């Protein structure tokens, strides 16, 4: 799908236009970009049919730019804009706190063109002296630069996964490929990944390698050999391919999946048993005694099979030796999504579209939780509109079968320790979810108090620490107090499956479950094609040793209805 590429082109144009102070146009480009991101159909297919003008927000001018880009992979308009503005806007805007307005201001006043310039002037304290900036902003910019520098080396799993799966599918179709698996941190479902490892069993490595290095997405071939090759994709992700024989597939998969600390411990166990474990198999003296499957490898070491998500050396080997590994929640165990948005607030699809898409994924319920209140979140609901939405949900429910839409809301947890939805409205709803969407920097004690004081009014605590991966650390919070309070008030704590949130994270999810707290895995989708992010949230839960019973939305519809 070209949708993401086209959307980022339009976003970049919008930012540049805003810096050039062109009126209204940036908004038009952004709206079109959002709509294209939300499409479930490939924009390229739409273009081929000559139907670009049917995409909401795409007028003649924007359609022309998309056509050119799809045809040539380039945009002369963007090139022209860039020539006029000698600033690396994309790079600078990666830094949190840097919007188009700030970029423009810093260019005009301090000649900042890129991150290097930005770092220099911030370190010299020049930014804080500008009108409207201050020392706090300057400090935040410096911290932001650090985050960007670190994150440049890693990718968000959720954004890369579709691409990785596509490559896997293409390779799988080759008749020379006998077995294939993605290994490494992707298989362990880490939130961010450095590169991708693919393992293949084949008796014709030359043919497979040739096909692999010529995939359409490949930008550069980094290495090419009979069993190992390595490429860089157009989006800069590195993919390594290993080809082995069927006889070593299991041990190679174990080796490539890692993690390193986990594998080192396994090797030590092998040595104690007088064996040798390597990527080629388990050997007794020179005789190979295992290696075909991972299960065989683990079993020969006196262990049950250990799920990839657990392989972080966080006690899984010890638990395995004692036969006390948890039974993890499965990727098919979720029965519904309890936190999604619709067009009624900042989502891109109607309630009905969301429900139909959820049904297609096999969900039997879906809770619409649009934003409410006076915060600066686009199009938040007020009392009148929420009541209207409730009626609309009744109407859609009558129309659809096989999926039940629940009535919910995403309230704001205000600094005062209250939620902003009036009490009488709460009675009309099935589920009350709430999250912190402002005032993140109040400090641990005050933030903990703020969250704990709304627990008696809500059912679900959304994205509980507020972190955004590669962008913003979570706010300071005493999670153990939040867990206690959640348990007292029977509030489920969310694992938000959005690729840059995944919050509660794996370690804290495990702590929550150990403390008897119930979790809920939601996608916080703002369009139909984000509903599949559920897999990422389940990955976090599995990394956090969670079972099916720990997660409320594994319950069937009748039990969920009873619960709320
Ligand atoms: Zn939220
Ligand atoms: Zn939300």
Coordinates of C-alpha atoms and ligand atoms in Angstrom, one line a residue:
X1 CA 0.0 0.0 0.0
X2 CA 1.2 3.4 -1.0
X3 CA -1.2 5.2 1.4
X4 CA 1.4 6.0 4.1
X5 CA 3.9 7.3 1.6
X6 CA 1.4 9.6 -0.1
X7 CA 0.1 10.8 3.3
X8 CA 3.6 11.8 4.4
X9 CA 4.2 13.6 1.2
X10 CA 1.1 15.7 1.8
X11 CA 2.0 16.3 5.4
X12 CA 5.4 17.5 4.4
X13 CA 3.9 19.9 1.8
X14 CA 1.5 21.1 4.5
X15 CA 4.3 21.9 6.9
X16 CA 6.3 23.7 4.3
X17 CA 3.2 25.8 3.2
X18 CA 2.6 26.7 6.8
X19 CA 6.2 27.9 7.2
X20 CA 5.7 30.0 4.0
X21 CA 2.6 31.4 5.7
X22 CA 0.2 30.4 3.0
X23 CA -3.3 30.7 4.3
X24 CA -5.8 27.7 4.5
X25 CA -3.8 25.5 2.2
X26 CA -1.9 23.6 4.9
X27 CA -5.2 22.6 6.5
X28 CA -6.5 21.2 3.2
X29 CA -3.3 19.2 2.6
X30 CA -3.4 17.8 6.2
X31 CA -7.1 16.8 5.9
X32 CA -6.4 15.0 2.7
X33 CA -3.4 13.2 4.2
X34 CA -5.5 12.1 7.1
X35 CA -8.2 10.7 4.9
X36 CA -5.7 8.9 2.8
X37 CA -4.1 7.3 5.8
X38 CA -7.5 6.1 6.9
X39 CA -8.4 4.5 3.6
X40 CA -8.6 0.7 3.6
X41 CA -8.1 0.6 -0.2
X42 CA -4.7 1.1 -1.8
X43 CA -4.5 4.7 -3.1
X44 CA -2.6 3.4 -6.1
X45 CA -5.6 1.2 -7.1
X46 CA -7.9 4.2 -6.7
X47 CA -5.6 6.3 -8.9
X48 CA -5.5 3.6 -11.5
X49 CA -9.2 3.7 -11.7
X50 CA -9.1 7.4 -12.1
X51 CA -11.0 8.0 -8.9
X52 CA -8.7 10.1 -6.8
X53 CA -11.3 12.9 -6.7
X54 CA -13.6 10.6 -4.9
X55 CA -11.3 10.5 -1.8
X56 CA -12.7 13.0 0.7
X57 CA -10.6 16.2 0.8
X58 CA -8.7 15.5 -2.4
X59 CA -9.5 18.2 -4.9
X60 CA -8.0 18.7 -8.4
X61 CA -4.8 20.3 -7.2
X62 CA -4.0 17.7 -4.6
X63 CA -5.0 14.9 -7.0
X64 CA -2.5 16.2 -9.5
X65 CA 0.3 16.0 -7.0
X66 CA -0.6 12.5 -5.9
X67 CA -0.7 11.4 -9.6
X68 CA 2.7 12.7 -10.2
X69 CA 4.1 11.0 -7.1
X70 CA 2.5 7.7 -7.9
X71 CA 3.8 7.8 -11.4
X72 CA 7.3 9.0 -10.8
X73 CA 7.9 8.5 -7.1
X74 CA 8.7 12.2 -6.9
X75 CA 6.9 15.5 -6.5
X76 CA 8.1 18.6 -8.4
X77 CA 5.9 20.8 -6.2
X78 CA 7.6 19.6 -3.0
X79 CA 11.0 20.0 -4.7
X80 CA 10.1 23.6 -5.5
X81 CA 8.8 24.3 -2.0
X82 CA 12.0 22.9 -0.5
X83 CA 14.2 25.0 -2.8
X84 CA 12.4 28.1 -1.5
X85 CA 12.8 27.1 2.1
X86 CA 16.3 25.9 2.8
X87 CA 15.2 24.1 6.1
X88 CA 15.2 20.4 6.8
X89 CA 11.6 20.7 8.1
X90 CA 11.0 16.9 8.4
X91 CA 14.1 16.4 10.5
X92 CA 13.3 19.4 12.8
X93 CA 9.7 18.4 13.3
X94 CA 10.8 15.0 14.7
X95 CA 11.8 16.9 17.8
X96 CA 8.8 17.2 20.1
X97 CA 7.9 20.9 20.8
X98 CA 8.9 21.7 17.2
X99 CA 5.8 22.6 15.2
X100 CA 5.9 24.6 11.9
X101 CA 5.5 27.9 13.8
X102 CA 8.6 27.2 16.0
X103 CA 10.6 26.0 13.0
X104 CA 9.8 29.3 11.2
X105 CA 10.6 31.4 14.2
X106 CA 13.9 29.7 14.8
X107 CA 14.9 30.0 11.2
X108 CA 14.0 33.7 11.0
X109 CA 15.7 34.7 14.2
X110 CA 18.5 32.2 14.6
X111 CA 19.0 30.7 11.1
X112 CA 18.2 27.2 12.4
X113 CA 18.1 24.9 9.3
X114 CA 18.5 21.4 10.8
X115 CA 18.9 19.5 14.1
X116 CA 22.6 20.3 14.3
X117 CA 21.8 24.0 14.2
X118 CA 19.0 23.5 16.7
X119 CA 21.3 21.7 19.2
X120 CA 23.9 24.4 18.9
X121 CA 21.6 27.4 19.6
X122 CA 19.8 25.5 22.3
X123 CA 23.1 24.7 24.1
X124 CA 24.1 28.3 23.9
X125 CA 20.9 29.4 25.5
X126 CA 19.8 31.4 22.5
X127 CA 16.3 30.0 22.2
X128 CA 15.2 30.9 25.7
X129 CA 15.9 34.5 24.9
X130 CA 13.4 34.6 22.1
X131 CA 9.9 36.0 22.7
X132 CA 7.5 33.3 23.8
X133 CA 10.1 30.5 24.3
X134 CA 11.6 30.5 27.7
X135 CA 14.1 28.2 29.5
X136 CA 11.7 25.4 30.0
X137 CA 11.0 25.1 26.3
X138 CA 14.7 25.2 25.5
X139 CA 15.4 22.4 28.0
X140 CA 12.6 20.4 26.4
X141 CA 14.0 20.9 23.0
X142 CA 17.4 19.6 24.1
X143 CA 15.8 16.6 25.7
X144 CA 13.8 16.1 22.5
X145 CA 16.9 16.1 20.4
X146 CA 18.4 13.3 22.5
X147 CA 15.2 11.2 22.0
X148 CA 15.4 11.8 18.2
X149 CA 19.1 10.8 18.2
X150 CA 18.4 7.5 20.0
X151 CA 15.2 6.7 18.0
X152 CA 16.9 7.2 14.6
X153 CA 18.4 3.8 15.1
X154 CA 15.1 2.1 15.9
X155 CA 11.8 1.6 14.3
X156 CA 8.3 1.2 15.8
X157 CA 7.3 -2.4 15.3
X158 CA 3.7 -1.6 14.5
X159 CA 4.5 0.7 11.6
X160 CA 7.0 -1.8 10.1
X161 CA 5.0 -5.0 10.6
X162 CA 2.8 -4.8 7.5
X163 CA 5.9 -4.4 5.4
X164 CA 7.7 -7.3 7.0
X165 CA 4.7 -9.5 6.6
X166 CA 4.5 -8.6 2.9
X167 CA 8.1 -9.7 2.4
X168 CA 7.4 -12.9 4.4
X169 CA 4.4 -13.7 2.2
X170 CA 6.3 -13.1 -1.0
X171 CA 9.1 -15.4 0.1
X172 CA 6.7 -18.0 1.3
X173 CA 5.3 -18.3 -2.2
X174 CA 8.6 -19.5 -3.6
X175 CA 8.5 -23.3 -4.1
X176 CA 12.2 -23.4 -3.0
X177 CA 11.2 -22.2 0.5
X178 CA 10.4 -25.2 2.7
X179 CA 10.0 -23.3 6.0
X180 CA 10.1 -19.6 6.9
X181 CA 9.8 -17.5 10.0
X182 CA 10.5 -14.0 11.0
X183 CA 12.8 -14.2 14.0
X184 CA 14.6 -11.7 16.3
X185 CA 12.9 -8.9 18.2
X186 CA 10.0 -8.9 15.7
X187 CA 9.1 -12.4 16.7
X188 CA 9.5 -11.5 20.4
X189 CA 7.2 -8.5 19.7
X190 CA 9.4 -5.8 21.1
X191 CA 7.9 -2.4 20.7
X192 CA 10.8 -1.0 18.7
X193 CA 13.1 -3.0 16.4
X194 CA 16.6 -2.4 15.1
X195 CA 16.4 -4.7 12.1
X196 CA 14.6 -7.8 10.9
X197 CA 15.8 -11.4 10.8
X198 CA 14.2 -13.8 8.5
X199 CA 15.0 -17.5 8.6
X200 CA 14.3 -19.9 5.7
X201 CA 14.9 -23.6 5.3
X202 CA 15.7 -24.4 1.7
X203 CA 17.7 -26.7 -0.5
X204 CA 18.2 -24.1 -3.1
X205 CA 19.7 -21.1 -1.3
X206 CA 21.0 -19.5 -4.4
X207 CA 17.6 -19.1 -6.0
X208 CA 16.0 -17.8 -2.7
X209 CA 18.8 -15.3 -2.2
X210 CA 18.6 -14.0 -5.8
X211 CA 14.9 -13.4 -5.3
X212 CA 15.3 -11.8 -1.9
X213 CA 17.9 -9.2 -3.0
X214 CA 15.7 -8.2 -5.9
X215 CA 12.5 -7.6 -4.0
X216 CA 10.9 -4.3 -5.1
X217 CA 11.3 -2.7 -1.7
X218 CA 15.1 -3.1 -1.6
X219 CA 17.1 0.0 -1.8
X220 CA 20.6 -1.4 -1.3
X221 CA 22.2 -4.8 -1.0
X222 CA 24.5 -4.8 2.0
X223 CA 25.8 -8.4 1.8
X224 CA 25.2 -11.4 -0.3
X225 CA 26.3 -14.9 0.3
X226 CA 25.1 -18.5 0.0
X227 CA 23.5 -18.6 3.5
X228 CA 23.5 -15.0 4.7
X229 CA 22.4 -11.9 2.9
X230 CA 21.3 -8.5 4.0
X231 CA 19.5 -5.6 2.4
X232 CA 18.3 -2.1 3.3
X233 CA 14.7 -1.3 2.3
X234 CA 13.5 2.0 1.0
X235 CA 12.3 3.0 4.5
X236 CA 15.9 2.3 5.8
X237 CA 14.9 -0.8 7.6
X238 CA 17.6 -3.5 7.4
X239 CA 16.5 -7.1 6.7
X240 CA 18.8 -10.0 7.2
X241 CA 18.1 -13.4 5.6
X242 CA 19.5 -16.7 6.8
X243 CA 19.1 -19.9 4.9
X244 CA 19.7 -23.2 6.6
X245 CA 18.8 -26.8 6.0
X246 CA 15.6 -28.3 7.5
X247 CA 17.7 -30.3 9.9
X248 CA 19.0 -27.1 11.6
X249 CA 15.9 -25.0 11.3
X250 CA 14.7 -25.3 14.9
X251 CA 18.1 -24.5 16.5
X252 CA 18.7 -21.6 14.0
X253 CA 15.3 -20.2 14.8
X254 CA 16.0 -20.3 18.5
X255 CA 19.4 -18.7 18.0
X256 CA 18.1 -15.9 15.7
X257 CA 15.1 -15.2 17.9
X258 CA 17.2 -14.5 21.1
X259 CA 17.2 -12.6 23.2
X260 CA 20.9 -12.8 23.8
X261 CA 20.7 -13.2 27.6
X262 CA 18.1 -15.9 27.2
X263 CA 20.2 -17.8 24.7
X264 CA 23.4 -17.5 26.9
X265 CA 21.5 -19.1 29.7
X266 CA 20.4 -21.9 27.5
X267 CA 23.9 -22.6 26.4
X268 CA 25.0 -22.7 30.1
X269 CA 22.3 -25.3 30.8
X270 CA 23.6 -27.3 27.8
X271 CA 27.1 -27.3 29.1
X272 CA 26.0 -28.5 32.5
X273 CA 24.4 -31.5 30.8
X274 CA 27.6 -32.2 28.8
X275 CA 26.0 -30.9 25.6
X276 CA 26.8 -28.2 23.2
X277 CA 24.1 -25.8 21.9
X278 CA 24.7 -23.8 18.7
X279 CA 22.7 -22.4 15.8
X280 CA 23.3 -25.8 14.1
X281 CA 21.8 -27.9 16.8
X282 CA 22.4 -29.6 20.1
X283 CA 25.4 -31.9 20.0
X284 CA 26.6 -34.7 22.3
X285 CA 30.3 -35.0 21.6
X286 CA 30.1 -34.8 17.8
X287 CA 26.7 -36.4 17.4
X288 CA 23.7 -34.1 16.7
X289 CA 20.8 -34.9 19.0
X290 CA 18.4 -32.1 18.3
X291 CA 17.8 -29.1 15.9
X292 CA 14.9 -29.7 13.7
X293 CA 12.4 -27.9 15.8
X294 CA 12.6 -25.4 18.6
X295 CA 10.5 -27.6 20.8
X296 CA 13.0 -30.4 20.4
X297 CA 15.8 -28.0 21.4
X298 CA 14.1 -26.8 24.5
X299 CA 13.0 -30.4 25.5
X300 CA 16.5 -31.8 25.2
X301 CA 17.6 -29.1 27.7
X302 CA 14.9 -30.2 30.2
X303 CA 12.6 -27.3 29.4
X304 CA 9.2 -27.1 27.9
X305 CA 8.8 -24.9 24.8
X306 CA 9.1 -21.3 25.7
X307 CA 7.0 -18.7 23.8
X308 CA 9.2 -16.1 21.9
X309 CA 7.6 -13.2 23.8
X310 CA 8.9 -14.6 27.1
X311 CA 12.5 -15.0 26.0
X312 CA 14.0 -12.0 27.8
X313 CA 15.7 -13.7 30.7
X314 CA 13.1 -12.4 33.1
X315 CA 12.7 -15.7 34.9
X316 CA 11.2 -17.7 32.1
X317 CA 14.0 -20.3 32.1
X318 CA 13.7 -20.8 35.9
X319 CA 9.9 -21.1 35.6
X320 CA 10.3 -23.5 32.8
X321 CA 12.6 -25.8 34.7
X322 CA 10.0 -25.9 37.5
X323 CA 7.2 -26.4 35.0
X324 CA 5.6 -23.2 36.1
X325 CA 5.4 -21.2 32.9
X326 CA 2.2 -19.2 32.5
X327 CA -0.3 -20.0 29.9
X328 CA -0.3 -16.9 27.8
X329 CA -3.2 -15.1 26.3
X330 CA -3.5 -16.1 22.6
X331 CA -3.7 -13.8 19.6
X332 CA -7.2 -15.1 18.9
X333 CA -8.5 -14.7 22.5
X334 CA -9.8 -11.1 22.2
X335 CA -13.5 -10.8 21.7
X336 CA -13.9 -7.1 21.3
X337 CA -12.3 -3.7 21.3
X338 CA -13.4 -1.3 24.1
X339 CA -11.8 1.9 23.1
X340 CA -12.1 3.3 19.6
X341 CA -13.1 6.7 18.1
X342 CA -15.4 7.7 15.3
X343 CA -16.1 10.7 13.1
X344 CA -18.1 12.1 16.0
X345 CA -14.8 13.3 17.5
X346 CA -11.4 13.0 15.9
X347 CA -11.8 9.6 14.1
X348 CA -12.0 9.1 10.4
X349 CA -14.9 6.6 10.1
X350 CA -18.5 6.4 11.0
X351 CA -19.8 4.3 13.8
X352 CA -21.2 1.8 11.4
X353 CA -18.0 1.5 9.4
X354 CA -16.0 0.9 12.6
X355 CA -18.5 -1.7 13.7
X356 CA -18.5 -3.6 10.4
X357 CA -14.7 -3.5 10.3
X358 CA -14.5 -4.9 13.8
X359 CA -17.0 -7.6 12.9
X360 CA -14.8 -8.6 10.0
X361 CA -11.9 -9.1 12.4
X362 CA -14.1 -11.5 14.4
X363 CA -15.0 -9.1 17.3
X364 CA -18.4 -9.5 18.8
X365 CA -18.5 -6.1 20.5
X366 CA -17.0 -2.7 20.0
X367 CA -17.2 0.3 22.3
X368 CA -17.2 3.8 20.8
X369 CA -15.3 6.1 23.2
X370 CA -15.1 9.5 21.5
X371 CA -13.5 12.4 23.2
X372 CA -15.5 14.6 25.5
X373 CA -15.0 18.0 27.0
X374 CA -13.3 21.3 26.5
X375 CA -9.7 20.1 25.8
X376 CA -8.1 21.0 22.6
X377 CA -8.8 17.6 21.1
X378 CA -10.4 18.0 17.7
X379 CA -14.2 17.9 17.7
X380 CA -14.7 16.7 21.3
X381 CA -18.3 15.9 22.2
X382 CA -20.5 18.0 24.4
X383 CA -23.5 16.9 26.3
X384 CA -25.9 17.5 23.5
X385 CA -23.8 15.6 20.9
X386 CA -23.1 12.7 23.2
X387 CA -26.8 12.2 23.8
X388 CA -27.3 12.3 20.0
X389 CA -24.5 9.8 19.5
X390 CA -26.1 7.4 22.0
X391 CA -29.3 7.5 19.9
X392 CA -27.3 6.9 16.7
X393 CA -25.7 3.8 18.3
X394 CA -29.1 2.4 19.1
X395 CA -30.1 2.9 15.5
X396 CA -26.9 1.2 14.1
X397 CA -27.3 -1.6 16.6
X398 CA -30.8 -2.3 15.3
X399 CA -29.4 -2.4 11.7
X400 CA -26.4 -4.7 12.3
X401 CA -26.1 -8.2 13.4
X402 CA -23.2 -10.2 14.7
X403 CA -21.6 -7.2 16.5
X404 CA -22.8 -5.2 19.4
X405 CA -21.8 -1.5 19.7
X406 CA -21.4 -0.4 23.2
X407 CA -21.9 3.2 24.3
X408 CA -18.8 4.7 25.8
X409 CA -16.8 7.9 26.2
X410 CA -13.2 8.9 26.7
X411 CA -13.3 11.5 29.5
X412 CA -10.4 13.7 30.5
X413 CA -8.9 13.2 33.9
X414 CA -8.6 16.8 34.9
X415 CA -5.9 18.2 37.1
X416 CA -8.5 18.8 39.8
X417 CA -9.0 15.0 40.1
X418 CA -12.3 14.9 38.4
X419 CA -13.6 13.7 35.1
X420 CA -15.4 16.2 32.8
X421 CA -18.5 14.2 32.0
X422 CA -21.5 15.2 34.0
X423 CA -22.9 12.5 36.3
X424 CA -26.3 12.2 34.7
X425 CA -24.7 11.4 31.3
X426 CA -22.6 8.6 32.9
X427 CA -25.8 6.7 33.6
X428 CA -26.7 6.6 29.9
X429 CA -23.4 4.9 29.0
X430 CA -22.2 1.3 29.1
X431 CA -18.6 2.0 29.7
X432 CA -16.7 5.0 31.0
X433 CA -13.1 5.3 30.0
X434 CA -10.8 8.1 31.0
X435 CA -7.3 9.3 30.4
X436 CA -4.9 12.1 31.1
X437 CA -4.7 14.4 28.1
X438 CA -3.2 17.5 29.5
X439 CA -1.0 18.8 32.3
X440 CA 1.5 15.9 32.1
X441 CA 4.2 17.6 34.2
X442 CA 2.6 18.0 37.6
X443 CA 4.9 15.5 39.4
X444 CA 4.4 12.1 40.9
X445 CA 2.4 12.8 44.0
X446 CA -0.1 15.1 42.3
X447 CA -0.5 12.9 39.2
X448 CA -1.1 9.8 41.3
X449 CA -3.7 11.6 43.4
X450 CA -5.3 13.0 40.3
X451 CA -5.7 9.5 38.7
X452 CA -6.7 7.7 41.9
X453 CA -9.4 10.2 42.7
X454 CA -11.4 9.3 39.5
X455 CA -11.2 5.5 40.0
X456 CA -14.7 5.3 41.6
X457 CA -16.2 6.9 38.5
X458 CA -14.6 5.0 35.6
X459 CA -14.4 1.4 34.2
X460 CA -11.2 1.7 32.2
X461 CA -8.1 3.7 32.7
X462 CA -6.7 4.6 29.2
X463 CA -3.0 4.7 28.3
X464 CA -2.1 4.9 32.0
X465 CA 1.3 6.5 31.8
X466 CA 0.9 8.7 28.8
X467 CA 4.1 7.8 27.2
X468 CA 4.6 8.2 23.4
X469 CA 7.5 6.0 22.2
X470 CA 10.4 7.9 20.7
X471 CA 8.6 11.1 21.6
X472 CA 7.6 11.6 25.2
X473 CA 8.4 9.7 28.5
X474 CA 5.4 8.8 30.6
X475 CA 4.4 11.2 33.4
X476 CA 5.7 10.5 36.8
X477 CA 3.3 8.2 38.5
X478 CA 3.2 5.8 41.5
X479 CA 1.8 2.8 39.6
X480 CA 1.5 0.6 42.7
X481 CA -1.0 3.0 44.2
X482 CA -2.9 3.1 40.9
X483 CA -3.0 -0.7 40.8
X484 CA -4.3 -0.8 44.4
X485 CA -7.0 1.7 43.6
X486 CA -7.9 -0.1 40.3
X487 CA -8.4 -3.3 42.2
X488 CA -10.5 -1.7 44.9
X489 CA -12.8 -0.1 42.3
X490 CA -12.7 -2.9 39.8
X491 CA -11.2 -0.7 37.1
X492 CA -9.5 -2.3 34.2
X493 CA -6.1 -0.8 33.2
X494 CA -5.6 -0.5 29.5
X495 CA -2.8 -1.8 27.3
X496 CA -3.2 0.7 24.5
X497 CA -2.2 -1.1 21.3
X498 CA -1.4 2.0 19.3
X499 CA 2.1 1.5 17.8
X500 CA 3.7 4.5 19.6
X501 CA 1.9 4.0 22.9
X502 CA 1.9 0.3 24.0
X503 CA 1.2 1.5 27.4
X504 CA 0.9 -0.1 30.0
X505 CA 4.2 -1.7 28.9
X506 CA 5.2 -5.3 29.3
X507 CA 7.0 -5.0 32.7
X508 CA 4.3 -3.0 34.3
X509 CA 1.6 -5.3 32.8
X510 CA 3.2 -8.2 34.6
X511 CA 3.3 -6.2 37.8
X512 CA -0.4 -5.3 37.4
X513 CA -1.3 -8.9 36.9
X514 CA 0.8 -10.0 39.8
X515 CA -1.1 -7.6 41.9
X516 CA -4.5 -9.0 40.8
X517 CA -5.4 -6.1 38.6
X518 CA -7.5 -6.7 35.5
X519 CA -6.2 -5.5 32.2
X520 CA -8.0 -4.6 28.9
X521 CA -6.3 -4.5 25.5
X522 CA -7.7 -1.8 23.2
X523 CA -6.6 -0.3 20.0
X524 CA -7.7 3.4 20.4
X525 CA -8.3 3.2 16.7
X526 CA -9.1 6.4 14.9
X527 CA -9.9 4.6 11.6
X528 CA -10.9 1.2 10.5
X529 CA -7.4 0.1 9.4
X530 CA -6.0 0.7 12.9
X531 CA -8.2 -2.0 14.4
X532 CA -5.5 -4.6 13.5
X533 CA -3.1 -3.0 16.0
X534 CA -4.8 -5.3 18.6
X535 CA -2.0 -7.8 17.8
X536 CA 0.6 -5.4 19.2
X537 CA -1.3 -5.0 22.5
X538 CA -1.6 -8.7 22.8
X539 CA 2.1 -9.0 22.2
X540 CA 2.8 -6.6 25.1
X541 CA 0.4 -8.7 27.3
X542 CA 2.2 -11.9 26.4
X543 CA 5.6 -10.2 27.1
X544 CA 4.1 -9.3 30.4
X545 CA 3.2 -13.0 31.2
X546 CA -0.5 -12.3 31.0
X547 CA -3.1 -15.0 30.7
X548 CA -6.5 -14.9 29.1
X549 CA -8.1 -14.6 32.5
X550 CA -6.2 -11.4 33.3
X551 CA -7.7 -9.5 30.3
X552 CA -11.4 -8.5 30.5
X553 CA -12.1 -8.3 26.8
X554 CA -11.5 -11.9 26.3
X555 CA -14.9 -12.3 27.9
X556 CA -17.8 -13.0 25.6
X557 CA -20.5 -10.3 25.0
X558 CA -23.0 -11.5 27.6
X559 CA -20.3 -11.6 30.3
X560 CA -19.0 -8.1 29.3
X561 CA -22.5 -6.7 29.5
X562 CA -23.0 -8.2 32.9
X563 CA -19.7 -6.8 34.1
X564 CA -20.7 -3.2 33.1
Ligands
LIG1 ZN1 -6.8 9.2 25.0
LIG2 ZN1 -8.7 7.4 22.6

